[in-house]
Tab-separated table of N, CA, C and O in Angstrom:
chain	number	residue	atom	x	y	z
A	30	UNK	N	58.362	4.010	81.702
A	30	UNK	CA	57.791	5.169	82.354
A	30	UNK	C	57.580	6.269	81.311
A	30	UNK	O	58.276	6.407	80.305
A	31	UNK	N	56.386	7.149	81.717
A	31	UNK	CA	56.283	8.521	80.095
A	31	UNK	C	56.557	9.409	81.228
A	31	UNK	O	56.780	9.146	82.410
A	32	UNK	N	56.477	10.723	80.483
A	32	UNK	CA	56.370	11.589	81.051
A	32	UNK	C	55.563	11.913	82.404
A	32	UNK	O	55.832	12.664	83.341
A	33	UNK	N	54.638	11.191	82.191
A	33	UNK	CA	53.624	11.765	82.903
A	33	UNK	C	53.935	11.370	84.218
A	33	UNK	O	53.654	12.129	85.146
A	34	UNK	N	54.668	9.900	84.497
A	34	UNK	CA	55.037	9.907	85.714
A	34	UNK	C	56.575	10.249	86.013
A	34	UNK	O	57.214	9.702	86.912
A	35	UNK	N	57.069	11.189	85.176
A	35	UNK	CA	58.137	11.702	85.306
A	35	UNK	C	58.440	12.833	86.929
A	35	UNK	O	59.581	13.012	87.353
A	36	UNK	N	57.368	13.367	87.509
A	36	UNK	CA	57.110	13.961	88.460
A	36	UNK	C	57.712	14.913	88.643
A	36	UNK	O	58.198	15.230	89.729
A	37	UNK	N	57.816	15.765	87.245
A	37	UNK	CA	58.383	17.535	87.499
A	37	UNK	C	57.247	18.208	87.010
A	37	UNK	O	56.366	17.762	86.275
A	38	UNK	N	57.382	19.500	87.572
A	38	UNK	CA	56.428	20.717	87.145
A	38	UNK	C	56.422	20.740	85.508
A	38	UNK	O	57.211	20.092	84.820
A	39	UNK	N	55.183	21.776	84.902
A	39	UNK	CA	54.662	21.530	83.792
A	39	UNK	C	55.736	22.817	83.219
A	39	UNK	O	56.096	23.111	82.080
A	40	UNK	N	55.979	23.274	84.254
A	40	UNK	CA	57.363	24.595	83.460
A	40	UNK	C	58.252	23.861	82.716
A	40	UNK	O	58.435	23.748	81.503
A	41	UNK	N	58.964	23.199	84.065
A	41	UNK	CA	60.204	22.384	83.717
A	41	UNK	C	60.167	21.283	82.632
A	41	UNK	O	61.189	20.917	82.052
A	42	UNK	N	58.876	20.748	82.372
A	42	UNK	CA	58.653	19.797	81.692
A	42	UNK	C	58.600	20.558	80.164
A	42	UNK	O	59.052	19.900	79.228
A	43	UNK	N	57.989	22.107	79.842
A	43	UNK	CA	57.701	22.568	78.838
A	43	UNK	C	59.178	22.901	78.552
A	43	UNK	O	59.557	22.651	77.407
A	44	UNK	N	59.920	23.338	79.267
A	44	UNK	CA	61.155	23.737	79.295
A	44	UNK	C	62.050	22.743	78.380
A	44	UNK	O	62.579	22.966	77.290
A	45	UNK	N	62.048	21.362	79.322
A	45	UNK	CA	62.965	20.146	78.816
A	45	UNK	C	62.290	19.688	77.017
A	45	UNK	O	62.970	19.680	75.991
A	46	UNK	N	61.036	19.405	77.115
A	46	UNK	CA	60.673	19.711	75.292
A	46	UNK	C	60.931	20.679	74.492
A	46	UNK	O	60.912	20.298	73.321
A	47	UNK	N	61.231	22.077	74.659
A	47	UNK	CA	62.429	22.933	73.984
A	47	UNK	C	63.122	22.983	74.003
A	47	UNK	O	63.546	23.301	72.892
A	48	UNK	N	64.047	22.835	74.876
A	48	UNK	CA	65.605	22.225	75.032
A	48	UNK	C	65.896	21.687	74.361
A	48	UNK	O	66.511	22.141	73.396
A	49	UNK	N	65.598	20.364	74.512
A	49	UNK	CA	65.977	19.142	74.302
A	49	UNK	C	65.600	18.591	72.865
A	49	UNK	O	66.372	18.198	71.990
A	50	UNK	N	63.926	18.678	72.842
A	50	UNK	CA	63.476	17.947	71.049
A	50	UNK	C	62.986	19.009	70.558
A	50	UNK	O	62.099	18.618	69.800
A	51	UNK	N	63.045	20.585	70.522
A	51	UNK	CA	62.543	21.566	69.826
A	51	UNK	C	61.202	21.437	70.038
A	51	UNK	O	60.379	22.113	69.420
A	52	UNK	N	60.925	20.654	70.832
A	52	UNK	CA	59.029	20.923	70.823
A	52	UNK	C	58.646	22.154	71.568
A	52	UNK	O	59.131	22.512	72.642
A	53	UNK	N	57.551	22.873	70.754
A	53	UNK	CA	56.634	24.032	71.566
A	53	UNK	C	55.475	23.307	72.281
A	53	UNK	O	55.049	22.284	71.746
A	54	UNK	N	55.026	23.650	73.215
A	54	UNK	CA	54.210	23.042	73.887
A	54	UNK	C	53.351	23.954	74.771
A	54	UNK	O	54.073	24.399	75.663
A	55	UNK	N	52.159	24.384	74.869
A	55	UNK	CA	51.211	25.448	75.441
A	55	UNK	C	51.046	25.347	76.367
A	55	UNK	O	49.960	24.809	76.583
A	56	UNK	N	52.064	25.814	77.945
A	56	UNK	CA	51.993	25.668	78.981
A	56	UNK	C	51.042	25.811	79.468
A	56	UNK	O	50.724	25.113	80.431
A	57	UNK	N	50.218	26.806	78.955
A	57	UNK	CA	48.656	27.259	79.407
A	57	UNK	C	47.303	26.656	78.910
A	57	UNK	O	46.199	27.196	78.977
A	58	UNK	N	47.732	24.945	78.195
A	58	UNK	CA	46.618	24.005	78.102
A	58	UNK	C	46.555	22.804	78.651
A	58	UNK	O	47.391	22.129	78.050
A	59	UNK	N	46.021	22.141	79.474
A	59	UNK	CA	46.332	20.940	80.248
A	59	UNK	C	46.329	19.691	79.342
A	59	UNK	O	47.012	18.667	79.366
A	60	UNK	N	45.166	20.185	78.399
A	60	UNK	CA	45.106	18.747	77.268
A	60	UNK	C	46.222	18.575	76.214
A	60	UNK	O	46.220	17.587	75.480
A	61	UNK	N	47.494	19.849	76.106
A	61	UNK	CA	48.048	19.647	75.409
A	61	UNK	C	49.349	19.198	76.085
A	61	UNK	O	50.241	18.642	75.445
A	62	UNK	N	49.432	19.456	77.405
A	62	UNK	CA	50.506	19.091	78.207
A	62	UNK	C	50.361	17.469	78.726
A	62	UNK	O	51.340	16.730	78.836
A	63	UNK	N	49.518	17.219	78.905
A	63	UNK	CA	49.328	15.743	78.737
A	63	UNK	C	49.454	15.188	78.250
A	63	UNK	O	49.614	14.073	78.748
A	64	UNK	N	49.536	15.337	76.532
A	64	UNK	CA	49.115	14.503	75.698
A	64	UNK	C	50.734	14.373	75.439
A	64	UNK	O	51.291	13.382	74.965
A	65	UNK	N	51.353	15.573	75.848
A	65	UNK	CA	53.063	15.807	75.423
A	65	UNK	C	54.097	14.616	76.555
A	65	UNK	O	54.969	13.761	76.400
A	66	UNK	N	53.230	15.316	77.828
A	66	UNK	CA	53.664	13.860	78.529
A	66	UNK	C	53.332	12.268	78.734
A	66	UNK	O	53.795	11.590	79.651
A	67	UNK	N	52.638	11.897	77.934
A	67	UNK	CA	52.204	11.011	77.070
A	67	UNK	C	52.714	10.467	76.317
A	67	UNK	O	52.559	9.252	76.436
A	68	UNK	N	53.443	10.834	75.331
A	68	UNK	CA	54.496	10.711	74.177
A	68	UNK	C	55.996	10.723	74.510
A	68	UNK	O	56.822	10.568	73.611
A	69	UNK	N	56.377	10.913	75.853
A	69	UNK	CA	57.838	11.163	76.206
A	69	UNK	C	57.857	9.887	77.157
A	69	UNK	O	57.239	9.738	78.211
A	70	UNK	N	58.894	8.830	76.392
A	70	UNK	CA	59.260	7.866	77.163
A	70	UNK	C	60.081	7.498	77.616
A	70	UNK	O	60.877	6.970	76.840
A	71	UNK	N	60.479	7.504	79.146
A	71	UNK	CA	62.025	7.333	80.009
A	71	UNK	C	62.248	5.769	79.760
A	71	UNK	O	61.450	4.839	79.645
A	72	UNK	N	63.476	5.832	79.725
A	72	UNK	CA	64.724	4.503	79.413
A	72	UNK	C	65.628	4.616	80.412
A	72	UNK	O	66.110	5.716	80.681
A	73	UNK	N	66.007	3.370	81.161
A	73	UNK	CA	67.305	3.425	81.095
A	73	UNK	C	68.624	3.637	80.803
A	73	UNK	O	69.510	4.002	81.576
A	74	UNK	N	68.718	3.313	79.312
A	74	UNK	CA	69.628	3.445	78.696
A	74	UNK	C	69.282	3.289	77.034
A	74	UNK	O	68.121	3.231	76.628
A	75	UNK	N	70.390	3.233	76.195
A	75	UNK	CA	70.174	2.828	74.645
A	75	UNK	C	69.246	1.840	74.920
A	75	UNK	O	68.016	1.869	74.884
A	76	UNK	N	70.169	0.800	75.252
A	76	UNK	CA	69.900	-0.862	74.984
A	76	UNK	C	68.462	-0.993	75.320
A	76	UNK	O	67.726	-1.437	74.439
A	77	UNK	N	67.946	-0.663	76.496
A	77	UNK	CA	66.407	-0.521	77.095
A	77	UNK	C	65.593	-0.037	76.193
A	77	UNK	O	64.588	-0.661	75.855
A	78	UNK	N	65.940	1.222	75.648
A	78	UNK	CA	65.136	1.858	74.604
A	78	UNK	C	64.851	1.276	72.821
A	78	UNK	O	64.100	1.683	71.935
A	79	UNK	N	66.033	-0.032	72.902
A	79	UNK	CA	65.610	-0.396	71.778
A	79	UNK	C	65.315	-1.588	72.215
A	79	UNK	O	64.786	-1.841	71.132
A	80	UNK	N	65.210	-2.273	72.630
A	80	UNK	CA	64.483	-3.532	73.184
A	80	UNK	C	63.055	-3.340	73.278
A	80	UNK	O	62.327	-4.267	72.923
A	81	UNK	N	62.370	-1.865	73.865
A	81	UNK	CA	61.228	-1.593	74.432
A	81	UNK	C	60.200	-1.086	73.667
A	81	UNK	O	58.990	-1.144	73.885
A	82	UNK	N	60.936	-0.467	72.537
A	82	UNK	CA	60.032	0.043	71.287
A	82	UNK	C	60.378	-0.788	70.206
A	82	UNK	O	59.608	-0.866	69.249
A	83	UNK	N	61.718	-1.592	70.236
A	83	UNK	CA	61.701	-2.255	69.029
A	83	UNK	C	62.014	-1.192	67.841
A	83	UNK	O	61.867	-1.345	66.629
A	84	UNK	N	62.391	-0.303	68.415
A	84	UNK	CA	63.415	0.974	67.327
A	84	UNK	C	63.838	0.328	66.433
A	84	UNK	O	63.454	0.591	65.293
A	85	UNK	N	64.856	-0.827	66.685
A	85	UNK	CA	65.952	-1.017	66.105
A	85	UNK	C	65.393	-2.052	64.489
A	85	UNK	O	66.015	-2.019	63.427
A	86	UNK	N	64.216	-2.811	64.720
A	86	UNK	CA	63.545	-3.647	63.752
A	86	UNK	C	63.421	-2.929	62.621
A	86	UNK	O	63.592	-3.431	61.510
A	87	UNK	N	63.038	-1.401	62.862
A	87	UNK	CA	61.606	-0.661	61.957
A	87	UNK	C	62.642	0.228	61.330
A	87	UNK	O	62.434	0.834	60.278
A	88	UNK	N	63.981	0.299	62.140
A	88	UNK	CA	65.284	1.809	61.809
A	88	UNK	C	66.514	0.263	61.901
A	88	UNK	O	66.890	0.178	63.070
A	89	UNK	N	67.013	-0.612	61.217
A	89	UNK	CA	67.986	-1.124	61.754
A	89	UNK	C	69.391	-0.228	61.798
A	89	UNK	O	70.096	-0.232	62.808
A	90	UNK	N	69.737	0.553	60.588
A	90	UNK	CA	70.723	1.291	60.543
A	90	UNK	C	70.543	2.584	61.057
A	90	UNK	O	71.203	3.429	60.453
A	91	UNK	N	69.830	3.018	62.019
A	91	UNK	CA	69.748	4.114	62.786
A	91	UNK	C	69.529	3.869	64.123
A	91	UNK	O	68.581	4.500	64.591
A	92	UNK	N	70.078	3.192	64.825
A	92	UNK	CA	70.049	2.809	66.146
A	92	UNK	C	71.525	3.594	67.295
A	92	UNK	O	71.333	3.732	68.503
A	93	UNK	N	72.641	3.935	66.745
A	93	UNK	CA	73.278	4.505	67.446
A	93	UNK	C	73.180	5.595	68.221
A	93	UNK	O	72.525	6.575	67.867
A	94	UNK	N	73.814	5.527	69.337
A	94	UNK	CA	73.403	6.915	69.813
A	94	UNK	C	73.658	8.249	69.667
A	94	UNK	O	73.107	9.215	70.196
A	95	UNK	N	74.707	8.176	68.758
A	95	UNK	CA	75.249	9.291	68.562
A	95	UNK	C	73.715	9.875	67.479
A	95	UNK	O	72.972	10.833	67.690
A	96	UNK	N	73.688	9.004	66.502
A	96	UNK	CA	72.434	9.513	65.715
A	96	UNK	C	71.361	10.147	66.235
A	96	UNK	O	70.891	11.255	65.976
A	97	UNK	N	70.906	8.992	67.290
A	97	UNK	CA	69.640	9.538	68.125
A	97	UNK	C	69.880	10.447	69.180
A	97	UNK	O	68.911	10.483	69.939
A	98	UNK	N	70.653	11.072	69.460
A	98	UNK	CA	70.779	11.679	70.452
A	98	UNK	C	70.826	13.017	69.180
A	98	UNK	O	69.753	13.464	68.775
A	99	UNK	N	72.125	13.553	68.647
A	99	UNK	CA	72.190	14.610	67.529
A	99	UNK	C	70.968	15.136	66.728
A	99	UNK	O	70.815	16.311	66.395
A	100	UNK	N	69.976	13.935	66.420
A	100	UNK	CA	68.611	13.963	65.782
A	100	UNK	C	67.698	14.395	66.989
A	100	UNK	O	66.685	14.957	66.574
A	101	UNK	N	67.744	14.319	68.081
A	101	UNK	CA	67.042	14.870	68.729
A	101	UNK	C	65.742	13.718	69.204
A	101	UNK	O	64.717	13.958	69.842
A	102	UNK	N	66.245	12.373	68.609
A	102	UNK	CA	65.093	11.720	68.807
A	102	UNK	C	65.266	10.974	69.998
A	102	UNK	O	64.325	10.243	70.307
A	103	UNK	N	66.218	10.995	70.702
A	103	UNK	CA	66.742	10.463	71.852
A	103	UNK	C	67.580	11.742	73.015
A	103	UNK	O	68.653	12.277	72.737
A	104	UNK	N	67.164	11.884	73.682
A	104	UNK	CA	68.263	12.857	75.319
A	104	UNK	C	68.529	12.177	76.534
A	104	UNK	O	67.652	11.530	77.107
A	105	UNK	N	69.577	12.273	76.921
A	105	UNK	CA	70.127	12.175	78.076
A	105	UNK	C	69.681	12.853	79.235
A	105	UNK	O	70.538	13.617	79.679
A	106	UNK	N	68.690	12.825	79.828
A	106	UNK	CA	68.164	14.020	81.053
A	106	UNK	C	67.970	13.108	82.158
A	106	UNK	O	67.551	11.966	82.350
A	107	UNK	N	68.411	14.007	82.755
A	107	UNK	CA	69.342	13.104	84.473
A	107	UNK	C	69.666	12.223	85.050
A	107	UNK	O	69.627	11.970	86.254
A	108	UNK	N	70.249	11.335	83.643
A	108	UNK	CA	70.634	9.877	84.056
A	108	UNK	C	69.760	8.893	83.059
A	108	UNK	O	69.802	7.663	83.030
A	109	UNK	N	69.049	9.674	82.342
A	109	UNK	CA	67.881	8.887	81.976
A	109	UNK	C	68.134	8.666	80.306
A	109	UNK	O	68.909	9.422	79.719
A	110	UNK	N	67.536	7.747	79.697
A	110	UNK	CA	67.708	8.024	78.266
A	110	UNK	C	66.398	8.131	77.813
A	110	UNK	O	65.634	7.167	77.779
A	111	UNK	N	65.952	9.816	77.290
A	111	UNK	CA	64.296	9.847	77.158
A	111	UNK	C	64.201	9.867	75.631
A	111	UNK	O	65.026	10.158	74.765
A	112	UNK	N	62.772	9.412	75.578
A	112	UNK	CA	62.660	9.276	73.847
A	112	UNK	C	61.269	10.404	73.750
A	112	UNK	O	60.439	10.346	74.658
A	113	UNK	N	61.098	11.310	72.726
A	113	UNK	CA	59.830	12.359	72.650
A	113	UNK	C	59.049	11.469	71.597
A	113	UNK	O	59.721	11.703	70.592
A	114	UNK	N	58.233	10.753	71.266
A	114	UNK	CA	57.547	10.249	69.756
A	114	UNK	C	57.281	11.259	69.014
A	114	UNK	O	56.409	12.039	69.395
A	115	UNK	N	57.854	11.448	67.986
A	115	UNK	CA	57.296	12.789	67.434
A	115	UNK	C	56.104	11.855	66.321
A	115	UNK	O	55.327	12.566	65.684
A	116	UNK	N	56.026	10.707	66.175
A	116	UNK	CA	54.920	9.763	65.321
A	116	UNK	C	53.618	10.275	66.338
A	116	UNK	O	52.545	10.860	66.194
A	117	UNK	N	54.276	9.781	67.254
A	117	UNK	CA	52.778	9.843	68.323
A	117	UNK	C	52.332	11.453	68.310
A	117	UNK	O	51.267	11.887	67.872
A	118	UNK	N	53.049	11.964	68.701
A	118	UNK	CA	53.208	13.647	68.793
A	118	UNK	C	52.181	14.314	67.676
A	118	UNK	O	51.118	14.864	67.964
A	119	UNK	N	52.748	14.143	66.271
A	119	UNK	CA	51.712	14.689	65.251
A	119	UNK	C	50.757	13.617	65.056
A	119	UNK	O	49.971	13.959	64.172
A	120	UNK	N	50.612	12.985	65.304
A	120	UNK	CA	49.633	12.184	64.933
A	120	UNK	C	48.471	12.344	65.702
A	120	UNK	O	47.315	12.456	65.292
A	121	UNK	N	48.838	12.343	66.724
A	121	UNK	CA	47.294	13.144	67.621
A	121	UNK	C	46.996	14.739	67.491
A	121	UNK	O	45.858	15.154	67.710
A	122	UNK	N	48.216	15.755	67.071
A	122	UNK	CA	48.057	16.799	66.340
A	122	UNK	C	46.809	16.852	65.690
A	122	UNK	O	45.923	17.694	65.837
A	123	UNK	N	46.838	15.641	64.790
A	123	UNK	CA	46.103	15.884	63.424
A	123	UNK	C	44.572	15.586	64.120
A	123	UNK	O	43.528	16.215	63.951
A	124	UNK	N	44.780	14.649	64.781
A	124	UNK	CA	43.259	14.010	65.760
A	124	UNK	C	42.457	15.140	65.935
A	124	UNK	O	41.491	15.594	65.323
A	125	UNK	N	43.246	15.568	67.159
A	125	UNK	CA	42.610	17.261	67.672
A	125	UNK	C	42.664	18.277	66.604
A	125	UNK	O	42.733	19.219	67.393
A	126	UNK	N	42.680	18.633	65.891
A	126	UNK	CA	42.354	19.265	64.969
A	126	UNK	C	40.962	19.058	64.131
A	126	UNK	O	40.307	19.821	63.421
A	127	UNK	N	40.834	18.001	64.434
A	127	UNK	CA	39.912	17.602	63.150
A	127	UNK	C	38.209	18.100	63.809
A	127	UNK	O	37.208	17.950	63.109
């Protein structure tokens, strides 16, 4: 599941990307709030999240959670284990820009 069918308001959603992965995000653009919930992918748990992206192949010695969670590249939000891509994230940055 991404964000997008995460099914909270675009506050709460801009909210939980500063919180949580330091992302700024322009509540007041739809194409940029999309593209943010787009890039945010709900897990079950660790184990789900590295099975599903295959984290663990590309990072073998960075798979714990303590890492990913402290790094910010992994959160715990309401039961959930969410991942933000920050690959995906700037990388379409650079797209729209161009």
């Amino acid at each position: 599941m991404t964000g997008k069918e995460w099914g909270i308001s675009d506050w709460q959603f801009v909210e939980i990307l500063q919180r949580e992965f330091a992302v700024e995000v322009d509540d007041n653009c739809p194409k940029e709030l999309e593209r943010a919930r787009m890039v945010l992918m709900i897990y079950e748990d660790r184990e789900d999240f590295l099975e599903k992206t295959r984290w663990q192949q590309d990072n073998p010695e960075l798979t714990e959670e303590p890492y990913l969670t402290e790094n910010r590249i992994c959160r715990w939000i309401e039961g959930k284990f969410v991942y933000f891509s920050r690959l995906l994230w700037e990388s379409d940055s650079k797209k729209s820009v161009r």
